[in-house]
Each structure stands twice: as structure tokens, then as C-alpha cells.
mmCIF file of C-alpha atoms in Angstrom:
data_model
loop_
_atom_site.group_PDB
_atom_site.id
_atom_site.type_symbol
_atom_site.label_atom_id
_atom_site.label_comp_id
_atom_site.label_asym_id
_atom_site.label_seq_id
_atom_site.Cartn_x
_atom_site.Cartn_y
_atom_site.Cartn_z
ATOM 1 C CA MET A 30 -11.433 -28.594 -2.608
ATOM 2 C CA SER A 31 -9.283 -26.713 -1.277
ATOM 3 C CA ARG A 32 -10.832 -23.192 -1.440
ATOM 4 C CA THR A 33 -6.236 -21.878 -1.302
ATOM 5 C CA VAL A 34 -7.272 -19.038 -3.910
ATOM 6 C CA GLN A 35 -4.776 -17.211 -6.813
ATOM 7 C CA ILE A 36 -3.160 -14.560 -5.955
ATOM 8 C CA GLN A 37 -2.774 -12.153 -8.489
ATOM 9 C CA PRO A 38 0.370 -9.901 -9.666
ATOM 10 C CA TRP A 39 0.052 -5.897 -8.219
ATOM 11 C CA TYR A 40 1.684 -4.982 -11.756
ATOM 12 C CA CYS A 41 0.382 -4.237 -14.959
ATOM 13 C CA SER A 42 1.474 -5.674 -17.626
ATOM 14 C CA HIS A 43 3.530 -8.584 -17.962
ATOM 15 C CA LEU A 44 4.846 -6.670 -20.832
ATOM 16 C CA ASP A 45 6.320 -3.691 -18.932
ATOM 17 C CA GLN A 46 5.848 -4.172 -14.392
ATOM 18 C CA GLY A 47 6.422 -0.187 -14.658
ATOM 19 C CA THR A 48 3.679 1.002 -17.127
ATOM 20 C CA LEU A 49 0.324 3.086 -15.076
ATOM 21 C CA CYS A 50 -2.233 1.147 -15.807
ATOM 22 C CA GLY A 51 -3.518 -1.896 -17.851
ATOM 23 C CA PHE A 52 -6.371 -3.202 -19.294
ATOM 24 C CA ASP A 53 -8.109 -5.923 -20.383
ATOM 25 C CA ARG A 54 -11.528 -8.304 -21.708
ATOM 26 C CA GLU A 55 -13.171 -11.012 -19.908
ATOM 27 C CA VAL A 56 -15.876 -13.326 -20.612
ATOM 28 C CA ILE A 57 -17.251 -16.201 -17.883
ATOM 29 C CA GLU A 58 -19.748 -18.430 -17.811
ATOM 30 C CA ALA A 59 -19.752 -19.910 -14.833
ATOM 31 C CA PRO A 60 -18.288 -19.321 -10.615
ATOM 32 C CA THR A 61 -14.563 -18.591 -10.034
ATOM 33 C CA GLN A 62 -12.295 -19.930 -7.669
ATOM 34 C CA PRO A 63 -11.115 -15.944 -5.060
ATOM 35 C CA LEU A 64 -8.918 -14.351 -6.051
ATOM 36 C CA LEU A 65 -6.636 -12.972 -3.433
ATOM 37 C CA HIS A 66 -6.210 -9.167 -5.637
ATOM 38 C CA GLN A 67 -2.415 -8.045 -4.762
ATOM 39 C CA GLY A 68 -3.172 -4.514 -7.399
ATOM 40 C CA ALA A 69 -6.165 -3.223 -7.443
ATOM 41 C CA ARG A 70 -8.303 -2.525 -10.516
ATOM 42 C CA PHE A 71 -11.809 -1.740 -12.116
ATOM 43 C CA LEU A 72 -14.729 -3.449 -13.812
ATOM 44 C CA PHE A 73 -16.562 -2.043 -15.520
ATOM 45 C CA ILE A 74 -19.286 -4.625 -16.638
ATOM 46 C CA ASN A 75 -20.694 -4.859 -20.450
ATOM 47 C CA LYS A 76 -23.093 -8.092 -21.010
ATOM 48 C CA GLY A 77 -24.789 -10.408 -17.952
ATOM 49 C CA GLU A 78 -26.141 -11.024 -15.125
ATOM 50 C CA GLY A 79 -24.927 -12.821 -12.232
ATOM 51 C CA VAL A 80 -23.045 -11.991 -7.937
ATOM 52 C CA LEU A 81 -19.729 -10.577 -6.803
ATOM 53 C CA ARG A 82 -19.084 -12.047 -3.397
ATOM 54 C CA LEU A 83 -15.590 -8.577 -2.532
ATOM 55 C CA GLN A 84 -14.386 -8.700 1.180
ATOM 56 C CA ASN A 85 -17.420 -11.746 2.176
ATOM 57 C CA THR A 86 -20.684 -8.937 1.039
ATOM 58 C CA ASP A 87 -22.128 -10.034 -2.356
ATOM 59 C CA TYR A 88 -23.016 -7.590 -4.943
ATOM 60 C CA PRO A 89 -24.981 -8.264 -7.617
ATOM 61 C CA LEU A 90 -23.955 -7.818 -10.830
ATOM 62 C CA ARG A 91 -25.378 -6.461 -14.516
ATOM 63 C CA PRO A 92 -24.919 -4.148 -17.153
ATOM 64 C CA GLY A 93 -23.646 -0.755 -15.894
ATOM 65 C CA ALA A 94 -22.022 -1.972 -13.246
ATOM 66 C CA LEU A 95 -19.103 -0.129 -12.065
ATOM 67 C CA VAL A 96 -16.800 -2.531 -9.175
ATOM 68 C CA ALA A 97 -13.058 -1.439 -7.788
ATOM 69 C CA ILE A 98 -11.065 -3.544 -5.660
ATOM 70 C CA LEU A 99 -8.087 -2.245 -3.387
ATOM 71 C CA PRO A 100 -5.111 -4.015 -2.976
ATOM 72 C CA TRP A 101 -5.259 -7.342 -1.060
ATOM 73 C CA GLN A 102 -9.192 -7.751 -0.726
ATOM 74 C CA LEU A 103 -11.403 -10.922 -1.979
ATOM 75 C CA SER A 104 -13.331 -11.101 -4.481
ATOM 76 C CA GLU A 105 -14.975 -14.493 -6.154
ATOM 77 C CA MET A 106 -17.473 -14.862 -8.378
ATOM 78 C CA VAL A 107 -19.844 -16.630 -6.705
ATOM 79 C CA GLN A 108 -23.370 -16.819 -9.444
ATOM 80 C CA VAL A 109 -23.751 -16.668 -12.692
ATOM 81 C CA ASP A 110 -26.753 -16.026 -13.926
ATOM 82 C CA SER A 111 -25.620 -15.462 -17.707
ATOM 83 C CA PRO A 112 -22.843 -14.695 -19.577
ATOM 84 C CA LEU A 113 -20.696 -11.487 -18.192
ATOM 85 C CA ALA A 114 -18.964 -9.825 -19.983
ATOM 86 C CA TYR A 115 -16.827 -7.041 -18.972
ATOM 87 C CA PHE A 116 -13.781 -4.546 -18.914
ATOM 88 C CA ILE A 117 -11.322 -5.478 -16.449
ATOM 89 C CA LEU A 118 -8.135 -2.158 -15.899
ATOM 90 C CA ARG A 119 -5.299 -2.160 -13.863
ATOM 91 C CA TYR A 120 -3.479 0.299 -11.857
ATOM 92 C CA GLN A 121 -1.407 1.241 -10.203
ATOM 93 C CA LEU A 122 -3.692 2.585 -7.234
ATOM 94 C CA ASP A 123 -0.395 4.765 -4.892
ATOM 95 C CA THR A 124 0.860 6.849 -7.749
ATOM 96 C CA VAL A 125 -2.444 7.680 -8.548
ATOM 97 C CA ASN A 126 -3.394 8.290 -5.002
ATOM 98 C CA GLY A 127 -0.624 10.197 -4.382
ATOM 99 C CA VAL A 128 -1.672 12.275 -7.601
ATOM 100 C CA ILE A 129 -4.689 13.323 -5.830
ATOM 101 C CA LYS A 130 -3.399 14.203 -2.647
ATOM 102 C CA SER A 131 -0.514 15.680 -3.699
ATOM 103 C CA ILE A 132 -2.147 17.765 -6.078
ATOM 104 C CA CYS A 133 -5.820 18.520 -6.696
ATOM 105 C CA ASN A 134 -7.098 19.273 -3.483
ATOM 106 C CA VAL A 135 -5.899 22.322 -4.117
ATOM 107 C CA ARG A 136 -8.719 23.168 -1.902
ATOM 108 C CA SER A 137 -6.516 21.343 1.503
ATOM 109 C CA GLU A 138 -10.246 19.699 2.224
ATOM 110 C CA PRO A 139 -10.216 16.078 3.200
ATOM 111 C CA VAL A 140 -10.236 13.798 -0.453
ATOM 112 C CA ARG A 141 -12.396 10.548 0.583
ATOM 113 C CA LEU A 142 -11.911 9.169 -2.910
ATOM 114 C CA LEU A 143 -10.836 5.605 -1.878
ATOM 115 C CA GLU A 144 -12.445 5.322 1.695
ATOM 116 C CA GLU A 145 -16.041 5.424 -0.173
ATOM 117 C CA MET A 146 -14.266 2.619 -2.823
ATOM 118 C CA GLU A 147 -14.163 1.117 0.403
ATOM 119 C CA ASN A 148 -16.783 1.015 1.932
ATOM 120 C CA SER A 149 -19.214 1.106 -1.148
ATOM 121 C CA PRO A 150 -17.203 -0.929 -3.516
ATOM 122 C CA VAL A 151 -20.315 -1.495 -6.170
ATOM 123 C CA ILE A 152 -21.992 1.231 -8.018
ATOM 124 C CA TYR A 153 -24.928 1.308 -11.578
ATOM 125 C CA CYS A 154 -24.176 3.648 -14.348
ATOM 126 C CA GLN A 155 -26.804 4.182 -16.392
ATOM 127 C CA GLY A 156 -27.384 6.036 -18.972
ATOM 128 C CA ARG A 157 -25.216 9.272 -19.457
ATOM 129 C CA ASP A 158 -22.646 8.358 -16.132
ATOM 130 C CA ALA A 159 -22.646 5.234 -18.760
ATOM 131 C CA ASP A 160 -22.001 6.582 -21.167
ATOM 132 C CA ARG A 161 -18.843 8.424 -20.109
ATOM 133 C CA ILE A 162 -17.168 5.167 -17.785
ATOM 134 C CA GLN A 163 -17.029 3.008 -20.749
ATOM 135 C CA GLN A 164 -15.851 6.042 -22.751
ATOM 136 C CA LEU A 165 -13.112 7.103 -20.758
ATOM 137 C CA LEU A 166 -12.081 3.006 -19.800
ATOM 138 C CA LEU A 167 -11.527 2.453 -23.667
ATOM 139 C CA THR A 168 -9.605 5.642 -24.315
ATOM 140 C CA LEU A 169 -7.809 4.618 -21.543
ATOM 141 C CA GLN A 170 -7.421 0.776 -23.749
ATOM 142 C CA ALA A 171 -6.566 2.750 -26.133
ATOM 143 C CA GLU A 172 -3.605 4.374 -24.709
ATOM 144 C CA THR A 173 -2.274 0.293 -23.256
ATOM 145 C CA GLN A 174 -1.871 -0.784 -27.203
ATOM 146 C CA ARG A 175 0.457 2.824 -27.452
ATOM 147 C CA GLY A 176 2.462 1.329 -25.112
ATOM 148 C CA GLU A 177 2.857 -1.688 -25.868
ATOM 149 C CA GLY A 178 3.330 -0.076 -29.186
ATOM 150 C CA GLY A 179 6.420 1.619 -27.971
ATOM 151 C CA GLU A 180 5.198 4.600 -27.016
ATOM 152 C CA ALA A 181 6.196 4.314 -23.710
ATOM 153 C CA ASP A 182 8.708 7.033 -22.944
ATOM 154 C CA SER A 183 6.824 9.579 -24.334
ATOM 155 C CA PRO A 184 6.361 12.201 -22.015
ATOM 156 C CA SER A 185 2.710 13.012 -22.460
ATOM 157 C CA ARG A 186 1.694 9.901 -21.962
ATOM 158 C CA GLY A 187 1.818 9.049 -18.275
ATOM 159 C CA ILE A 188 0.263 12.789 -17.946
ATOM 160 C CA TYR A 189 -2.854 12.043 -20.216
ATOM 161 C CA GLU A 190 -3.024 7.913 -18.093
ATOM 162 C CA ILE A 191 -3.070 9.950 -14.354
ATOM 163 C CA SER A 192 -5.453 12.228 -16.053
ATOM 164 C CA LEU A 193 -7.966 8.800 -17.166
ATOM 165 C CA LEU A 194 -7.707 7.628 -13.253
ATOM 166 C CA VAL A 195 -8.100 10.396 -11.344
ATOM 167 C CA GLN A 196 -11.165 11.024 -13.650
ATOM 168 C CA LEU A 197 -12.653 7.102 -13.371
ATOM 169 C CA MET A 198 -12.479 7.251 -9.994
ATOM 170 C CA VAL A 199 -14.262 10.902 -8.825
ATOM 171 C CA LEU A 200 -16.341 9.548 -11.130
ATOM 172 C CA PHE A 201 -16.666 6.330 -9.343
ATOM 173 C CA GLN A 202 -18.287 8.741 -5.627
ATOM 174 C CA ARG A 203 -20.240 10.888 -7.714
ATOM 175 C CA ILE A 204 -22.062 8.664 -9.137
ATOM 176 C CA GLY A 205 -22.166 6.305 -5.423
ATOM 177 C CA MET A 206 -22.958 9.968 -4.407
ATOM 178 C CA ALA A 207 -26.027 10.209 -6.151
ATOM 179 C CA GLY A 208 -28.091 8.244 -4.066
ATOM 180 C CA ASP A 209 -29.477 5.496 -6.450
ATOM 181 C CA GLY A 210 -25.397 4.741 -8.070
ATOM 182 C CA ARG A 211 -24.835 2.886 -5.374
ATOM 183 C CA PHE A 212 -26.381 -1.095 -4.412
ATOM 184 C CA GLY A 213 -24.850 -3.437 -1.413
ATOM 185 C CA HIS A 214 -23.467 -1.564 1.072
ATOM 186 C CA PRO A 215 -20.914 -0.968 3.829
ATOM 187 C CA ARG A 216 -19.707 -4.079 6.168
ATOM 188 C CA GLN A 217 -20.724 -3.904 8.879
ATOM 189 C CA GLU A 218 -19.013 -6.036 10.845
ATOM 190 C CA VAL A 219 -15.216 -6.559 10.301
ATOM 191 C CA ASP A 220 -14.653 -10.097 9.082
ATOM 192 C CA LYS A 221 -12.035 -12.500 8.766
ATOM 193 C CA SER A 222 -10.826 -11.250 4.632
ATOM 194 C CA GLU A 223 -10.458 -7.884 6.113
ATOM 195 C CA ILE A 224 -6.586 -10.038 7.261
ATOM 196 C CA PHE A 225 -5.513 -9.513 4.534
ATOM 197 C CA ARG A 226 -5.780 -5.122 3.797
ATOM 198 C CA TYR A 227 -5.254 -4.732 7.839
ATOM 199 C CA LEU A 228 -1.767 -7.062 6.745
ATOM 200 C CA TYR A 229 -1.263 -4.346 4.280
ATOM 201 C CA THR A 230 -2.128 -1.107 5.766
ATOM 202 C CA HIS A 231 0.536 -1.023 9.029
ATOM 203 C CA LEU A 232 3.421 -3.470 6.851
ATOM 204 C CA SER A 233 5.923 -0.605 8.717
ATOM 205 C CA GLU A 234 4.841 -2.002 12.411
ATOM 206 C CA LYS A 235 6.112 -5.143 14.064
ATOM 207 C CA ILE A 236 2.480 -7.348 13.508
ATOM 208 C CA THR A 237 2.847 -10.921 15.041
ATOM 209 C CA LEU A 238 0.154 -13.933 15.044
ATOM 210 C CA LYS A 239 -0.423 -12.999 18.890
ATOM 211 C CA SER A 240 -1.381 -9.048 17.987
ATOM 212 C CA LEU A 241 -3.891 -10.147 14.690
ATOM 213 C CA SER A 242 -5.674 -12.507 17.480
ATOM 214 C CA GLY A 243 -6.858 -9.494 19.882
ATOM 215 C CA ILE A 244 -7.270 -8.062 16.940
ATOM 216 C CA PHE A 245 -10.332 -10.090 14.926
ATOM 217 C CA TYR A 246 -10.426 -12.177 18.524
ATOM 218 C CA LEU A 247 -9.429 -15.334 16.414
ATOM 219 C CA SER A 248 -6.225 -17.676 17.677
ATOM 220 C CA GLU A 249 -3.909 -17.704 16.358
ATOM 221 C CA SER A 250 -4.154 -20.993 14.938
ATOM 222 C CA ALA A 251 -7.407 -19.621 13.107
ATOM 223 C CA ILE A 252 -5.503 -17.372 11.582
ATOM 224 C CA ARG A 253 -2.936 -19.044 10.445
ATOM 225 C CA LEU A 254 -5.268 -21.511 9.242
ATOM 226 C CA TYR A 255 -7.225 -18.867 7.506
ATOM 227 C CA ILE A 256 -4.416 -17.560 5.257
ATOM 228 C CA ARG A 257 -2.786 -20.936 4.522
ATOM 229 C CA GLU A 258 -6.129 -22.472 3.680
ATOM 230 C CA MET A 259 -7.056 -19.266 1.258
ATOM 231 C CA THR A 260 -3.080 -17.822 0.004
ATOM 232 C CA GLY A 261 -1.240 -21.241 0.683
ATOM 233 C CA LEU A 262 1.682 -19.193 1.698
ATOM 234 C CA SER A 263 3.270 -18.271 6.046
ATOM 235 C CA PHE A 264 1.816 -16.144 7.467
ATOM 236 C CA PHE A 265 5.568 -14.534 7.767
ATOM 237 C CA ASP A 266 5.803 -15.810 4.080
ATOM 238 C CA LEU A 267 2.422 -13.566 2.944
ATOM 239 C CA LEU A 268 3.901 -10.542 4.707
ATOM 240 C CA GLY A 269 6.739 -10.530 2.530
ATOM 241 C CA GLU A 270 4.678 -10.541 -0.993
ATOM 242 C CA MET A 271 2.956 -7.486 1.001
ATOM 243 C CA ARG A 272 6.390 -6.257 1.832
ATOM 244 C CA VAL A 273 7.909 -6.679 -1.626
ATOM 245 C CA ALA A 274 4.539 -4.200 -3.217
ATOM 246 C CA LYS A 275 5.159 -1.705 -1.080
ATOM 247 C CA THR A 276 8.990 -1.583 -1.506
ATOM 248 C CA ILE A 277 8.537 -0.371 -5.082
ATOM 249 C CA ASN A 278 6.626 2.330 -5.034
ATOM 250 C CA PHE A 279 9.507 3.558 -2.787
ATOM 251 C CA LEU A 280 12.007 2.793 -5.643
ATOM 252 C CA LEU A 281 10.641 4.539 -8.067
ATOM 253 C CA TYR A 282 9.790 7.818 -6.919
ATOM 254 C CA THR A 283 13.099 8.227 -3.559
ATOM 255 C CA ASP A 284 16.171 7.278 -3.701
ATOM 256 C CA LEU A 285 16.272 6.329 -0.063
ATOM 257 C CA THR A 286 18.628 2.996 0.688
ATOM 258 C CA LEU A 287 17.794 -0.600 0.869
ATOM 259 C CA GLU A 288 18.918 -0.375 4.136
ATOM 260 C CA GLU A 289 16.817 2.700 5.452
ATOM 261 C CA LEU A 290 13.402 0.877 3.158
ATOM 262 C CA ALA A 291 14.025 -1.283 5.396
ATOM 263 C CA GLN A 292 14.048 0.480 8.586
ATOM 264 C CA ILE A 293 10.463 2.096 7.327
ATOM 265 C CA LEU A 294 9.053 -0.904 5.781
ATOM 266 C CA GLY A 295 9.522 -3.351 8.657
ATOM 267 C CA TYR A 296 12.579 -5.213 6.695
ATOM 268 C CA VAL A 297 15.433 -6.324 9.547
ATOM 269 C CA ASP A 298 18.019 -5.525 7.365
ATOM 270 C CA ALA A 299 19.248 -4.118 4.184
ATOM 271 C CA SER A 300 20.587 -8.198 3.176
ATOM 272 C CA HIS A 301 16.385 -8.810 3.701
ATOM 273 C CA ILE A 302 14.616 -6.541 1.246
ATOM 274 C CA SER A 303 17.763 -7.665 -0.373
ATOM 275 C CA LYS A 304 16.874 -11.588 -0.104
ATOM 276 C CA VAL A 305 12.996 -11.114 0.132
ATOM 277 C CA PHE A 306 12.954 -8.704 -2.813
ATOM 278 C CA ALA A 307 15.320 -10.477 -5.557
ATOM 279 C CA ALA A 308 13.308 -13.868 -4.998
ATOM 280 C CA ARG A 309 10.208 -12.361 -6.171
ATOM 281 C CA MET A 310 10.932 -10.219 -8.123
ATOM 282 C CA GLY A 311 13.880 -12.590 -9.635
ATOM 283 C CA MET A 312 15.751 -9.112 -9.967
ATOM 284 C CA ARG A 313 17.286 -7.608 -7.371
ATOM 285 C CA ALA A 314 15.924 -3.944 -5.642
ATOM 286 C CA GLY A 315 18.950 -1.798 -7.348
ATOM 287 C CA GLU A 316 18.581 -3.456 -11.412
ATOM 288 C CA TYR A 317 15.057 -2.355 -10.721
ATOM 289 C CA ARG A 318 15.207 0.922 -9.739
ATOM 290 C CA ARG A 319 17.231 1.133 -12.311
ATOM 291 C CA THR A 320 14.800 -0.647 -15.266
ATOM 292 C CA TYR A 321 11.318 0.775 -13.568
ATOM 293 C CA GLN A 322 12.384 4.250 -11.981
ATOM 294 C CA LYS A 323 11.816 5.461 -15.826
ATOM 295 C CA ALA A 324 8.140 5.727 -14.679
ATOM 296 C CA GLY A 325 8.650 8.464 -12.682
ATOM 297 C CA GLU A 326 10.294 10.621 -15.717
ATOM 298 C CA ILE A 327 7.487 9.535 -18.033
ATOM 299 C CA CYS A 328 4.795 11.485 -15.842
ATOM 300 C CA LYS A 329 7.181 14.389 -15.423
ATOM 301 C CA ILE A 330 4.623 15.499 -12.605
ATOM 302 C CA LYS A 331 7.102 16.067 -9.317
ATOM 303 C CA GLU A 332 4.604 16.744 -7.075
ATOM 304 C CA SER A 333 3.460 13.252 -7.553
ATOM 305 C CA ARG A 334 6.432 12.350 -5.314
ATOM 306 C CA LEU A 335 6.849 14.418 -2.345
ATOM 307 C CA ALA A 336 5.020 11.394 -0.428
ATOM 308 C CA TYR A 337 7.940 9.891 -0.467
ATOM 309 C CA ASP A 338 10.545 13.117 -0.369
ATOM 310 C CA VAL A 339 8.928 13.979 2.930
ATOM 311 C CA VAL A 340 9.380 10.468 4.452
ATOM 312 C CA ALA A 341 13.235 10.627 2.943
ATOM 313 C CA TRP A 342 13.701 14.164 4.337
ATOM 314 C CA ILE A 343 12.316 13.875 7.614
ATOM 315 C CA TYR A 344 14.335 10.092 7.596
ATOM 316 C CA ARG A 345 17.855 11.716 7.437
ATOM 317 C CA ASN A 346 17.699 14.501 8.873
ATOM 318 C CA HIS A 347 16.189 12.896 12.557
ATOM 319 C CA THR A 348 18.712 13.912 14.030
ATOM 320 C CA GLU A 349 17.582 17.491 14.103
ATOM 321 C CA PRO A 350 15.109 19.763 16.250
ATOM 322 C CA LEU A 351 12.534 18.904 14.304
ATOM 323 C CA THR A 352 9.194 19.757 14.254
ATOM 324 C CA VAL A 353 6.243 19.550 12.479
ATOM 325 C CA HIS A 354 5.228 23.093 11.359
ATOM 326 C CA LEU A 355 9.059 23.044 10.336
ATOM 327 C CA VAL A 356 8.754 20.280 7.781
ATOM 328 C CA ALA A 357 4.953 21.427 6.743
ATOM 329 C CA GLU A 358 6.534 24.829 6.273
ATOM 330 C CA ARG A 359 9.762 23.359 4.174
ATOM 331 C CA PHE A 360 7.817 21.043 1.748
ATOM 332 C CA GLY A 361 4.942 23.911 1.323
ATOM 333 C CA ILE A 362 2.231 22.220 2.775
ATOM 334 C CA THR A 363 -0.642 22.486 6.539
ATOM 335 C CA THR A 364 0.575 20.294 9.458
ATOM 336 C CA GLU A 365 -2.901 18.452 8.689
ATOM 337 C CA GLU A 366 -2.047 17.189 4.860
ATOM 338 C CA LEU A 367 1.356 16.863 6.693
ATOM 339 C CA HIS A 368 -0.249 13.938 9.205
ATOM 340 C CA LYS A 369 -2.372 12.251 5.922
ATOM 341 C CA ILE A 370 0.619 11.977 3.571
ATOM 342 C CA LEU A 371 2.282 10.541 7.051
ATOM 343 C CA LEU A 372 -0.427 8.193 8.402
ATOM 344 C CA TYR A 373 -1.060 6.829 4.424
ATOM 345 C CA GLN A 374 2.539 6.177 3.547
ATOM 346 C CA VAL A 375 3.629 4.742 6.774
ATOM 347 C CA GLU A 376 0.894 4.552 9.174
ATOM 348 C CA LYS A 377 1.601 6.847 11.830
ATOM 349 C CA ASN A 378 1.430 10.868 12.481
ATOM 350 C CA PHE A 379 4.643 13.123 12.203
ATOM 351 C CA GLU A 380 5.624 12.635 15.437
ATOM 352 C CA SER A 381 5.734 9.034 15.851
ATOM 353 C CA PHE A 382 7.550 8.448 12.824
ATOM 354 C CA LEU A 383 9.974 10.828 13.944
ATOM 355 C CA ASN A 384 10.323 9.031 17.773
ATOM 356 C CA TYR A 385 10.124 5.631 15.423
ATOM 357 C CA VAL A 386 13.411 6.346 12.913
ATOM 358 C CA ARG A 387 14.803 8.157 16.460
ATOM 359 C CA VAL A 388 14.502 4.751 19.093
ATOM 360 C CA LEU A 389 15.597 2.695 14.894
ATOM 361 C CA HIS A 390 19.088 4.675 14.848
ATOM 362 C CA ALA A 391 19.647 4.753 18.373
ATOM 363 C CA SER A 392 19.574 0.919 18.567
ATOM 364 C CA GLN A 393 21.803 0.454 16.582
ATOM 365 C CA LEU A 394 24.188 2.913 18.243
ATOM 366 C CA LEU A 395 23.388 0.812 22.228
ATOM 367 C CA ALA A 396 24.437 -2.381 19.799
ATOM 368 C CA GLU A 397 27.222 -1.379 18.043
ATOM 369 C CA THR A 398 28.271 1.122 19.978
ATOM 370 C CA ASP A 399 30.225 1.823 23.449
ATOM 371 C CA THR A 400 28.578 5.282 23.921
ATOM 372 C CA THR A 401 27.129 6.603 26.854
ATOM 373 C CA ILE A 402 22.831 6.206 26.992
ATOM 374 C CA THR A 403 23.008 10.098 27.883
ATOM 375 C CA ALA A 404 25.203 10.637 24.620
ATOM 376 C CA ILE A 405 23.440 8.744 22.375
ATOM 377 C CA ALA A 406 20.291 10.016 24.106
ATOM 378 C CA MET A 407 21.289 13.875 21.824
ATOM 379 C CA GLU A 408 22.999 11.629 19.311
ATOM 380 C CA VAL A 409 19.786 11.192 18.135
ATOM 381 C CA GLY A 410 17.400 14.032 18.410
ATOM 382 C CA TYR A 411 16.070 14.427 22.376
ATOM 383 C CA ASN A 412 16.790 17.032 24.868
ATOM 384 C CA THR A 413 15.630 14.604 27.999
ATOM 385 C CA VAL A 414 16.964 10.469 28.488
ATOM 386 C CA LYS A 415 13.321 10.521 30.172
ATOM 387 C CA SER A 416 11.834 11.583 26.992
ATOM 388 C CA PHE A 417 14.739 9.197 24.642
ATOM 389 C CA THR A 418 13.848 6.654 27.465
ATOM 390 C CA ARG A 419 10.252 7.057 27.282
ATOM 391 C CA ASN A 420 10.320 6.854 23.194
ATOM 392 C CA PHE A 421 12.066 3.750 23.402
ATOM 393 C CA LEU A 422 10.124 1.685 25.688
ATOM 394 C CA ARG A 423 6.917 2.068 23.830
ATOM 395 C CA PHE A 424 8.940 1.605 20.049
ATOM 396 C CA GLN A 425 11.406 -1.350 21.834
ATOM 397 C CA VAL A 426 9.394 -2.076 24.765
ATOM 398 C CA MET A 427 12.117 -2.469 26.721
ATOM 399 C CA THR A 428 14.923 0.337 28.259
ATOM 400 C CA PRO A 429 17.861 1.305 26.343
ATOM 401 C CA SER A 430 20.351 -0.640 29.008
ATOM 402 C CA ARG A 431 18.394 -3.861 28.519
ATOM 403 C CA TYR A 432 18.587 -4.125 24.991
ATOM 404 C CA ARG A 433 22.246 -2.582 25.227
ATOM 405 C CA GLU A 434 22.783 -6.081 27.808
ATOM 406 C CA LEU A 435 20.854 -8.318 24.856
ATOM 407 C CA ALA A 436 22.561 -6.727 21.938
ATOM 408 C CA ALA A 437 25.849 -8.244 24.163
ATOM 409 C CA ARG A 438 24.150 -11.394 25.029
ATOM 410 C CA ALA A 439 24.143 -12.403 21.184
ATOM 411 C CA ARG A 440 27.257 -11.269 20.168
ATOM 412 C CA ARG A 441 28.820 -13.302 23.090
ATOM 413 C CA GLU A 442 26.261 -16.365 21.509
ATOM 414 C CA THR A 443 27.624 -15.314 18.309
ATOM 415 C CA ALA A 444 31.167 -15.476 19.150
ATOM 416 C CA ASP A 445 31.009 -19.180 20.599
ATOM 417 C CA LYS A 446 29.194 -20.897 17.541
ATOM 418 C CA GLY A 447 31.755 -19.251 15.903
#
């Protein structure tokens, strides 16, 4: 029997892809096929018993079990001892997590909600805890039904939904850390199902089958075959699917151009991002932005855009003499918070992201102009050619002069073919 998994969509509602969360009830009486989840979701078990396999680890399910599934995790109901009835809450993880990081962390201390949810994704709630979780979920269900009834543009609805989702995530952590709430255990070793999560959290980097092979100690052909068997997609098609999901939040919360987004998120260029996005979403990126950017307007929480504003500002001011302290002061945050924002959004700390953007700009100038290497180094923000060359080697794995030579050769070959 084929093991190709069904890929669950990232969005929360078929009616409105810009909605923050969606609610359903489900009953299953037999084991299911594997599901690969593009979006985040909670499952809350009301009745029945069984076993859920999440990221290759088995967790018992019974009434009161609350399951946290993160983007690009693999789940499968492998055993159903008695019919399982449960709530499903789908939600926009990046939006909620951004609010937690930007406005809820008043003490400027590390918030490890996602780390807890990933390491111990199943907790058991009983008594008052179970009642509180169920009431939160039912309240969220009522809110989603209001949206479906035409109240989606209410200024307060988005704020209320986010506050409820934050409460749910905090309760998940508290109950799990209480001791008796947690069953299951952190995974002791990396398995193949971790490939999907790794890809999703490193999309802005140049990911190859060769690099994955070194990380997961599998051959390139084994990784390629595993991805094909599990998703029905090729390695590159899967990367495209993931990048579209990552692109959506930047479209909703920034005014970065497609060319800028392409460089930040690992696309070849603006044309590439347009083609991939339109093929996957059925509409152009610009049209999507105009249609669904209302999500940010509904919430009316300026701070929730902080992370995206930081990325956009650094990108557009990379030629200036920027320092981590200068940027942190501009946005009223600590340098530690700045590093955390960038690590979450683009998988790079401040210095790495700044140099990455400068090298991208320099690469364009090397390929399209005859400006000297020294002048280019100064133009993109470096004080010395030595520093420029060192960083160029780091990101392009060749010297600036070699890059220019290869770019010129490519232009000549293209001209000859034309």
C-alpha cells in the first residue's frame, strides 16, 4: 500500500485564507494514513482511546489529552481502541508567536512555548485544567462562527482571538510543566521525519540534498526517495510549497517588494516567487496581499508587526554603517531580542543577516555593472575590501572576481544561444 502522505493546508478556513484560526470537530473509528501538516493545530480529546504517532514517537490518547502539532510535522493515528472524538483548532502560529515575542514578554526573558510544544507535544488535562482548556476552545469556536457569519471585519475580533490563542499556549506549557500533565517524552534521536521541520526552519539558506545528507547521515537518493514516498513531491517542489507558506506572513505584515522577499526567503528572483506563488495559490502575490492584508488591520496590534518591520528596515538600510546596538535602539528593544527576532524570521543573527543582504546586493552589482570591486564593497556597506571578500566567500563560496567572471560567461553563453 502506498505511504504517500496527505499534506494538510496551511490556512485555517476554506472560506477566508486570511483568518487567524478555524475550529472543527472530528470522530475517527479506525487508524488513519499519515498527515503532513503545513499549519499548526491543537487536538483536544473528548472521548475514546488510541495512539497517535507524531514525528515517529507514539503517544497514548485518552479524554483530556491536548496535542500540539507544529508546521511541517508528521502525524498518524496508528491505533484506535475506542472511537476518538476530538476538537481541532487550526491557527496561524507565526502571527500568535509574533505577538508573544513582541508584546507579551514584558520581562525580556526567553519565551520557550514553542520549544516546550515541540519537545513534549502531548499533555494530559484533568479536573479544572480540562475544563479551562475546553472552555477556551469553545470560546474560540464561537469566535470563528461569528467570522463565518459576516463579522470577520470587526476590529475587536482579531484581538480577542489572539488573546485566547496566547492563553491556550501558556496553559499548555503550565499544565505540562506541572509534572503529572505530561506523558510522552522528548525524542532521543533525530529521525527522518525531522527532515521536514529542518527544511521549514532553514528556508532562507541554500539547502541541497548534499547538505541534508551530511546532517541526517542518509544518502542523497535515500532522502529524495523518502520525500517522494511521504509527500508525493520532489525535493524542490516541497521547498516551493514551504516557501509559499512562509511568504504569506511577509505579504500580510510588510510592504517588502517581491524582489526583496525573493532574496530574504531564498527564491531565485521576483519572477520565481511570482510563478511559484501563483501556481500554488491560484492568484498573484500582489492580489493576495491586497485581499488578505486586512488580517493585520483587523488586529490593530502594531507591535505584532515588529519582527517583520525589523527585517524590512535592515534590508532597506543595509548600505548604512549599521550596528546591532543602533538597530536595537531604533526599535526600542534589547540586542538579545533583536537577535531572537532575526533568528526566528530569517534563521540568522544580526551580523549574519546584514552580511547576507550586503553580499546579495554586491552580487547583483558584480553581475550587472563594471564598477570596481573596491567601489562595490564600499557601496554595499563595507569599510574594507578584505572584510567584503571574507563575507562574500562565506555566502557565495567564491571570490567576488570569480563570481563576476562566471556571471560574464553566463551572459555570453545566453547571447550566443539567442
